[in-house]
Amino acid sequence: MKAVTTVKDAVVRAALAWNDFWFTPSNPTTLGLIRILAGALVLYAHVAYSYDFQAFFGKDGWRSLAGANLERRTLPQPAPPIGWDAERPALPLPPGRKERERIIDYLRSLPDEPAERARLIALFKMPRLPQKVGDLPTASADRKRAVELLKLRDVPNDSEAPIVIDWGRHEPPEIFLPIRNQAAPFLEGLPPDHAERERIFTFMKDWSRDPRQVAHGTTIWSVWFHVSDPTWMLVIHCLILTVMFLFTAGLCTRVTAVLTWLAALSYIQRSPITFFGADAVMMVLLLYLMIGPSGAALSVDRLIGRWWAERRARRAGKPLPEWPAPAPSISANFTLRLMQIHFCIIYLAAGTSKLLGGRWWNGHALYYSVANYEFSPLDSQLFHGLLAWLCQHRWLWEIVFTSGTWFTVALELSLPLLVWNRKLRMPYVLCAVTLHTAIAATMGLVVFSLLMATMVIAFVPGETVQALLDRLRRLSRHLKKAPEDVAKAVQEPEAEARPAKKSDLHGRARHGSRR
Amino acid sequence: MSTEDVTVAPGDDAPWIDPLRLLLGGLAAAVIAFLVFQLPALVSSSGAGLTGSFWTMIRVLLLLGGALAVGGAVALQPQSPRNLFLAALTAWLIGFAMDPAWDTARLVMLILATIALIAAFLLALPFLMGRLFLLRPYLVKSRDGLEPHELEARGRFTGWVLSRVIVSLLVVVHFTGIVSRVMATPPPSREPSWLAYWVSYELQNYTDFCYLNNAFRFYSPEPGEPTLVWFYLQYSDGSSRWVKLPNKQEQEHLDWLGQEFTRRLSLGNAIGQVTPLTGLPADVRERRIKAGSTLAIPTHPEYAVEAQYQPPLEHCQRNMAEFARFVAQHYPAENPEAKVVCVKAYRVLHVILAPQEMASPRIKPTDPWTYLPSFMGEFTPNGEMVDPNDPLLYWVIPIYAWPHGAEPPPPFIQVLRLEKEKYEQLDVHDFLQKHAQLPPTGGARPQ
């Protein structure tokens, strides 16, 4: 009975902790900041598309519209095998398209007339096609059957006499002969309906697989699958950039967030050949910014709300209302939690997979990342000179690159576990921002790194962001006034901006927290 | 989400727009579009409705206007189950009022309708449970003797808890999908986890649609060499040219963050995956050596012969054919009369300098021998491979450096990797140029 009570208590405690983790209101200012930063980067990434717009998304781009449509409609999705045996294709076709086409065209050409079709299939089934009389079965019944199938008029007594198989008008290509045994049951299993058979053959020509064996097609969307006229494409592209700008500014955020997400999906799904890590992080951020109230703080929406409230007060002859800080909301907290957990998954996946690589163990990985000409700024004399100088001093080289490599792995592996500790949270956030700034500066993946640095801001409480922004605002106000006030301005707000006690993500005093 | 979720939405103070009117307007637009465009197509025997660019424009305007109106209404009052229900209905109608050819847009509308319906249900759950609990005394023998308002409050609380449980389950499914995509990507030369693959297969539609299908294996297991794509075009007037992508020196755009350059670099990844081979087939090796002897193109002396044959995965071959077609269409000859005769494609690894090489002032990261090209096929301007049996297909075509004046390396045999930083002067042996300039008839080559 006591054990039952203990388990029950543990379950209740876990449920309350879960509820507290996900469903406690928190300040949406962090979300607002993430929206501005991510929105600006998303806008930049899509403006940059303009240079290669038709090449990436046009009808005859690097990946043609026809090819993209074929793939999204028919790409085979093999299911995992239920038993221990790996699933085998009904007909093992060669990988080369031309060879595959020759085989499929041959199978297509086989006659519909039942007797002749059955004879050819029986020939395919023969374990070994006889080349000479001696290859024929010796048992009389089998021999007779073989002679009938081969349509031999007379069989010479000489066992070395060659046999010419009568294929009729259906001589198989050389490439088909090794798979003729497997082709026999495949042909017997084909549906009688001619159109259905054609559908199967067409699919096999494209993908080598029998469509009856695999699920096919993908659930993706893109406006560029449907609009291919260059003028209209340009119009829509400009509209999308406008929507992204409005989202960044926070105007009609609920609507523009959804439109921005759908638009960004549109580009990536149409041209996955140009995908890289930044797109993955971008889509994660946009998805969550769409779910949460990302326009509840630091947005034009909020300014409009303020203007409207003041206008109403003025009209009613009432004093102007005090504009409160953004109200804490459950959905803001919920969204930030989603971002935090997703960030931890990204780090854990990246960190654990690095453990498989020897260069991450011997400390050379960082060097091979920054010495990559295409990514790093090696075309800059300064950077190249610095790197060459480091390479000329082995001790220094080892200290810089080994410590950097190990720092990266240690950070990626430990952040997902330790960032939840309040004392360690800010140091970890700063370390992650440092790492991504360094990646941006030395490895060329600027947009990716800035997006990751933006995502890690999800760990910073809204109150802290608010206080920081207030301090910046005061500083800029004082800067406009007099230089001697600047020092005062920096120090002054500290007392009022700093929360009375250290707070957690929700801005609650630490001792009041359940965790 | 929950009735507790009170946010300062601008719409709360924006009475100039009535969300219900907006919703009804959107719904009306969807109904009109459905009645005018889709219904005639459904009932007529020919299946054709109003077509032509004018009518398409009207249809798009109606549907887009309807969708935006409904989206705006939901944004103004996101906590209203009634609004969400109407929005779901409108989105569903918009989906069905679309031309079947706009299948992916229709999919979006149906997904949005489903999300709105789930949200409406979750928001209405406390109210529904409150009503349900009021019926409790009539349905079961209850002895708790609660007043109706207490029963309703208890029901509301139950509904509120239930809605959080459902949201929590959705969160678990969401992250299960993401983690399954991470785990279903196997480490090099290993099989994926069956369980992860099975889960990712089941949740694939969701993760694919939201593009949550990345395995996040950044720079792992090792930071590798970038893959570039080079093309050699031969024209009917006898001229030819190289197209090398991406080319850092030819960045002509104002793209400070290098976003487009990185995208062009991704094209190399789209053709860069190779088929894992357990061994090099003897006939493939023999044909390579025979053709190499005839054409005087040896294997690369610094790599094992087996490592120099790397057939790409099938989707990479498909991409390569598309790229060849694109290049033939978009990179004309200087002479406008000349047509593209053939496109030779190469996948090129740009080898990263070892630290001791980087330290040498005589060696640059862009020296020709740092590029390791593999022949990916000769293509017609339509992107069809001319000769799938080309003996050099998928083989490395060497560009290597050798000490000036030294005995050349023996052909088709691997020697140790040359310590280039130790030599004052290196001669570059470029067999790529030689291979590219071969006449454009794959069939004429020795088989």
CSV table of N, CA, C and O in Angstrom, one decimal, chain A residues 38-94:
chain,number,residue,atom,x,y,z
A,38,ALA,N,15.4,36.5,-36.0
A,38,ALA,CA,15.2,35.5,-37.0
A,38,ALA,C,14.5,36.0,-38.3
A,38,ALA,O,14.9,35.6,-39.4
A,39,GLY,N,13.5,36.9,-38.1
A,39,GLY,CA,12.8,37.5,-39.2
A,39,GLY,C,13.8,38.2,-40.2
A,39,GLY,O,13.7,38.1,-41.4
A,40,ALA,N,14.7,39.0,-39.6
A,40,ALA,CA,15.7,39.7,-40.4
A,40,ALA,C,16.5,38.7,-41.2
A,40,ALA,O,16.8,39.0,-42.4
A,41,LEU,N,17.0,37.7,-40.5
A,41,LEU,CA,17.8,36.7,-41.2
A,41,LEU,C,17.0,35.9,-42.3
A,41,LEU,O,17.5,35.7,-43.4
A,42,VAL,N,15.8,35.6,-42.0
A,42,VAL,CA,14.9,34.9,-43.0
A,42,VAL,C,14.7,35.9,-44.2
A,42,VAL,O,14.8,35.4,-45.4
A,43,LEU,N,14.5,37.1,-43.9
A,43,LEU,CA,14.3,38.1,-45.0
A,43,LEU,C,15.5,38.2,-45.8
A,43,LEU,O,15.5,38.1,-47.1
A,44,TYR,N,16.7,38.3,-45.2
A,44,TYR,CA,17.9,38.3,-45.9
A,44,TYR,C,18.1,37.1,-46.8
A,44,TYR,O,18.5,37.2,-48.0
A,45,ALA,N,17.9,35.9,-46.2
A,45,ALA,CA,18.1,34.7,-47.0
A,45,ALA,C,17.2,34.7,-48.2
A,45,ALA,O,17.6,34.1,-49.3
A,46,HIS,N,16.0,35.2,-48.1
A,46,HIS,CA,15.1,35.2,-49.2
A,46,HIS,C,15.3,36.3,-50.2
A,46,HIS,O,15.1,36.1,-51.4
A,47,VAL,N,15.9,37.4,-49.7
A,47,VAL,CA,16.3,38.5,-50.7
A,47,VAL,C,17.4,37.9,-51.5
A,47,VAL,O,17.5,38.1,-52.7
A,48,ALA,N,18.3,37.2,-50.8
A,48,ALA,CA,19.5,36.7,-51.5
A,48,ALA,C,19.1,35.7,-52.6
A,48,ALA,O,19.8,35.5,-53.6
A,49,TYR,N,18.0,35.0,-52.4
A,49,TYR,CA,17.5,34.1,-53.5
A,49,TYR,C,17.3,34.8,-54.8
A,49,TYR,O,17.3,34.2,-55.9
A,50,SER,N,17.0,36.1,-54.7
A,50,SER,CA,16.6,36.9,-55.9
A,50,SER,C,17.7,36.7,-57.0
A,50,SER,O,17.4,36.8,-58.2
A,51,TYR,N,19.0,36.6,-56.6
A,51,TYR,CA,20.1,36.5,-57.6
A,51,TYR,C,20.0,35.3,-58.4
A,51,TYR,O,20.3,35.3,-59.6
A,52,ASP,N,19.5,34.2,-57.8
A,52,ASP,CA,19.5,32.9,-58.6
A,52,ASP,C,18.0,32.4,-58.7
A,52,ASP,O,17.8,31.2,-58.7
A,53,PHE,N,17.1,33.3,-58.7
A,53,PHE,CA,15.7,33.0,-58.5
A,53,PHE,C,15.2,32.0,-59.6
A,53,PHE,O,14.7,30.9,-59.2
A,54,GLN,N,15.4,32.3,-60.8
A,54,GLN,CA,14.9,31.4,-61.9
A,54,GLN,C,15.8,30.1,-61.9
A,54,GLN,O,15.2,29.1,-62.2
A,55,ALA,N,17.0,30.3,-61.6
A,55,ALA,CA,17.9,29.1,-61.6
A,55,ALA,C,17.5,28.0,-60.6
A,55,ALA,O,17.6,26.8,-60.8
A,56,PHE,N,17.0,28.5,-59.5
A,56,PHE,CA,16.6,27.6,-58.4
A,56,PHE,C,15.2,27.2,-58.5
A,56,PHE,O,14.8,26.1,-58.1
A,57,PHE,N,14.3,28.1,-58.9
A,57,PHE,CA,12.9,27.8,-58.8
A,57,PHE,C,12.1,27.8,-60.1
A,57,PHE,O,11.0,27.5,-60.2
A,58,GLY,N,12.8,28.2,-61.2
A,58,GLY,CA,12.2,28.3,-62.5
A,58,GLY,C,11.9,27.0,-63.1
A,58,GLY,O,12.4,25.9,-62.6
A,59,LYS,N,11.1,27.0,-64.1
A,59,LYS,CA,10.6,25.8,-64.8
A,59,LYS,C,11.8,24.9,-65.3
A,59,LYS,O,11.8,23.7,-65.1
A,60,ASP,N,12.8,25.6,-65.8
A,60,ASP,CA,14.0,24.9,-66.3
A,60,ASP,C,15.2,25.2,-65.5
A,60,ASP,O,16.3,25.3,-66.0
A,61,GLY,N,15.0,25.2,-64.2
A,61,GLY,CA,16.1,25.5,-63.2
A,61,GLY,C,17.1,24.3,-63.1
A,61,GLY,O,17.0,23.3,-63.8
A,62,TRP,N,18.0,24.5,-62.1
A,62,TRP,CA,18.9,23.3,-61.9
A,62,TRP,C,18.1,22.0,-61.7
A,62,TRP,O,18.6,21.0,-62.1
A,63,ARG,N,17.0,22.2,-61.0
A,63,ARG,CA,16.1,21.0,-60.9
A,63,ARG,C,14.8,21.4,-61.6
A,63,ARG,O,14.1,22.3,-61.1
A,64,SER,N,14.6,20.8,-62.7
A,64,SER,CA,13.4,21.2,-63.5
A,64,SER,C,12.1,21.0,-62.7
A,64,SER,O,12.0,20.1,-61.9
A,65,LEU,N,11.1,21.8,-63.1
A,65,LEU,CA,9.8,21.6,-62.5
A,65,LEU,C,9.2,20.2,-62.7
A,65,LEU,O,8.7,19.6,-61.8
A,66,ALA,N,9.5,19.7,-63.9
A,66,ALA,CA,9.0,18.3,-64.2
A,66,ALA,C,9.6,17.3,-63.3
A,66,ALA,O,9.0,16.4,-62.8
A,67,GLY,N,11.0,17.4,-63.1
A,67,GLY,CA,11.7,16.5,-62.2
A,67,GLY,C,11.2,16.6,-60.8
A,67,GLY,O,11.0,15.6,-60.1
A,68,ALA,N,11.0,17.9,-60.4
A,68,ALA,CA,10.5,18.1,-59.0
A,68,ALA,C,9.1,17.5,-58.8
A,68,ALA,O,8.8,16.9,-57.8
A,69,ASN,N,8.3,17.7,-59.8
A,69,ASN,CA,6.9,17.2,-59.7
A,69,ASN,C,6.9,15.7,-59.7
A,69,ASN,O,6.1,15.0,-58.9
A,70,LEU,N,7.7,15.1,-60.6
A,70,LEU,CA,7.8,13.6,-60.6
A,70,LEU,C,8.2,13.1,-59.2
A,70,LEU,O,7.6,12.1,-58.7
A,71,GLU,N,9.2,13.8,-58.7
A,71,GLU,CA,9.7,13.3,-57.4
A,71,GLU,C,8.7,13.4,-56.3
A,71,GLU,O,8.5,12.5,-55.5
A,72,ARG,N,8.0,14.5,-56.2
A,72,ARG,CA,7.1,14.7,-55.1
A,72,ARG,C,5.9,13.8,-55.2
A,72,ARG,O,5.2,13.4,-54.2
A,73,ARG,N,5.5,13.5,-56.5
A,73,ARG,CA,4.3,12.6,-56.7
A,73,ARG,C,4.6,11.2,-56.5
A,73,ARG,O,3.8,10.4,-56.2
A,74,THR,N,5.9,10.8,-56.9
A,74,THR,CA,6.1,9.3,-57.0
A,74,THR,C,7.3,8.8,-56.2
A,74,THR,O,7.6,7.6,-56.3
A,75,LEU,N,8.0,9.6,-55.5
A,75,LEU,CA,9.3,9.1,-54.8
A,75,LEU,C,8.9,7.9,-54.0
A,75,LEU,O,8.1,8.0,-53.1
A,76,PRO,N,9.6,6.8,-54.2
A,76,PRO,CA,9.2,5.6,-53.4
A,76,PRO,C,9.7,5.8,-51.9
A,76,PRO,O,10.7,6.4,-51.6
A,77,GLN,N,8.8,5.3,-51.0
A,77,GLN,CA,9.1,5.4,-49.6
A,77,GLN,C,9.0,4.0,-49.1
A,77,GLN,O,8.0,3.5,-48.6
A,78,PRO,N,10.1,3.3,-49.1
A,78,PRO,CA,10.1,1.9,-48.7
A,78,PRO,C,9.8,1.8,-47.2
A,78,PRO,O,10.5,2.5,-46.4
A,79,ALA,N,8.9,0.9,-46.8
A,79,ALA,CA,8.6,0.7,-45.4
A,79,ALA,C,9.7,-0.2,-44.8
A,79,ALA,O,10.3,-1.0,-45.5
A,80,PRO,N,9.9,-0.1,-43.5
A,80,PRO,CA,10.9,-1.0,-42.8
A,80,PRO,C,10.3,-2.4,-42.9
A,80,PRO,O,9.1,-2.6,-42.8
A,81,PRO,N,11.2,-3.4,-43.1
A,81,PRO,CA,10.7,-4.8,-43.2
A,81,PRO,C,10.1,-5.2,-41.8
A,81,PRO,O,10.7,-4.9,-40.8
A,82,ILE,N,9.0,-6.0,-41.8
A,82,ILE,CA,8.4,-6.5,-40.6
A,82,ILE,C,9.2,-7.6,-40.0
A,82,ILE,O,9.5,-7.7,-38.8
A,83,GLY,N,9.7,-8.5,-40.8
A,83,GLY,CA,10.5,-9.7,-40.3
A,83,GLY,C,12.0,-9.3,-40.4
A,83,GLY,O,12.4,-8.2,-40.5
A,84,TRP,N,12.8,-10.4,-40.2
A,84,TRP,CA,14.2,-10.2,-40.3
A,84,TRP,C,14.8,-10.1,-41.7
A,84,TRP,O,15.9,-9.5,-41.9
A,85,ASP,N,14.0,-10.6,-42.6
A,85,ASP,CA,14.5,-10.6,-44.0
A,85,ASP,C,14.3,-9.2,-44.6
A,85,ASP,O,13.2,-8.7,-44.5
A,86,ALA,N,15.4,-8.7,-45.2
A,86,ALA,CA,15.2,-7.4,-45.9
A,86,ALA,C,14.3,-7.5,-47.1
A,86,ALA,O,14.3,-8.6,-47.7
A,87,GLU,N,13.5,-6.5,-47.3
A,87,GLU,CA,12.6,-6.6,-48.4
A,87,GLU,C,13.3,-6.5,-49.7
A,87,GLU,O,14.2,-5.6,-49.9
A,88,ARG,N,13.0,-7.4,-50.6
A,88,ARG,CA,13.7,-7.4,-51.9
A,88,ARG,C,12.8,-6.9,-53.0
A,88,ARG,O,11.6,-7.1,-53.0
A,89,PRO,N,13.4,-6.2,-54.0
A,89,PRO,CA,12.5,-5.7,-55.0
A,89,PRO,C,11.9,-6.8,-55.9
A,89,PRO,O,12.6,-7.9,-56.0
A,90,ALA,N,10.7,-6.6,-56.4
A,90,ALA,CA,10.1,-7.7,-57.2
A,90,ALA,C,11.0,-8.1,-58.4
A,90,ALA,O,11.1,-9.2,-58.8
A,91,LEU,N,11.7,-7.1,-58.9
A,91,LEU,CA,12.5,-7.3,-60.1
A,91,LEU,C,13.8,-6.5,-59.9
A,91,LEU,O,13.7,-5.3,-59.8
A,92,PRO,N,15.0,-7.2,-59.7
A,92,PRO,CA,16.2,-6.4,-59.4
A,92,PRO,C,16.7,-5.7,-60.7
A,92,PRO,O,17.4,-6.4,-61.5
A,93,LEU,N,16.4,-4.5,-60.9
A,93,LEU,CA,16.8,-3.8,-62.1
A,93,LEU,C,18.1,-3.1,-61.9
A,93,LEU,O,18.5,-2.8,-60.8
A,94,PRO,N,18.9,-3.0,-63.0
A,94,PRO,CA,20.2,-2.3,-62.9
A,94,PRO,C,20.1,-0.8,-62.5
A,94,PRO,O,19.0,-0.2,-62.8
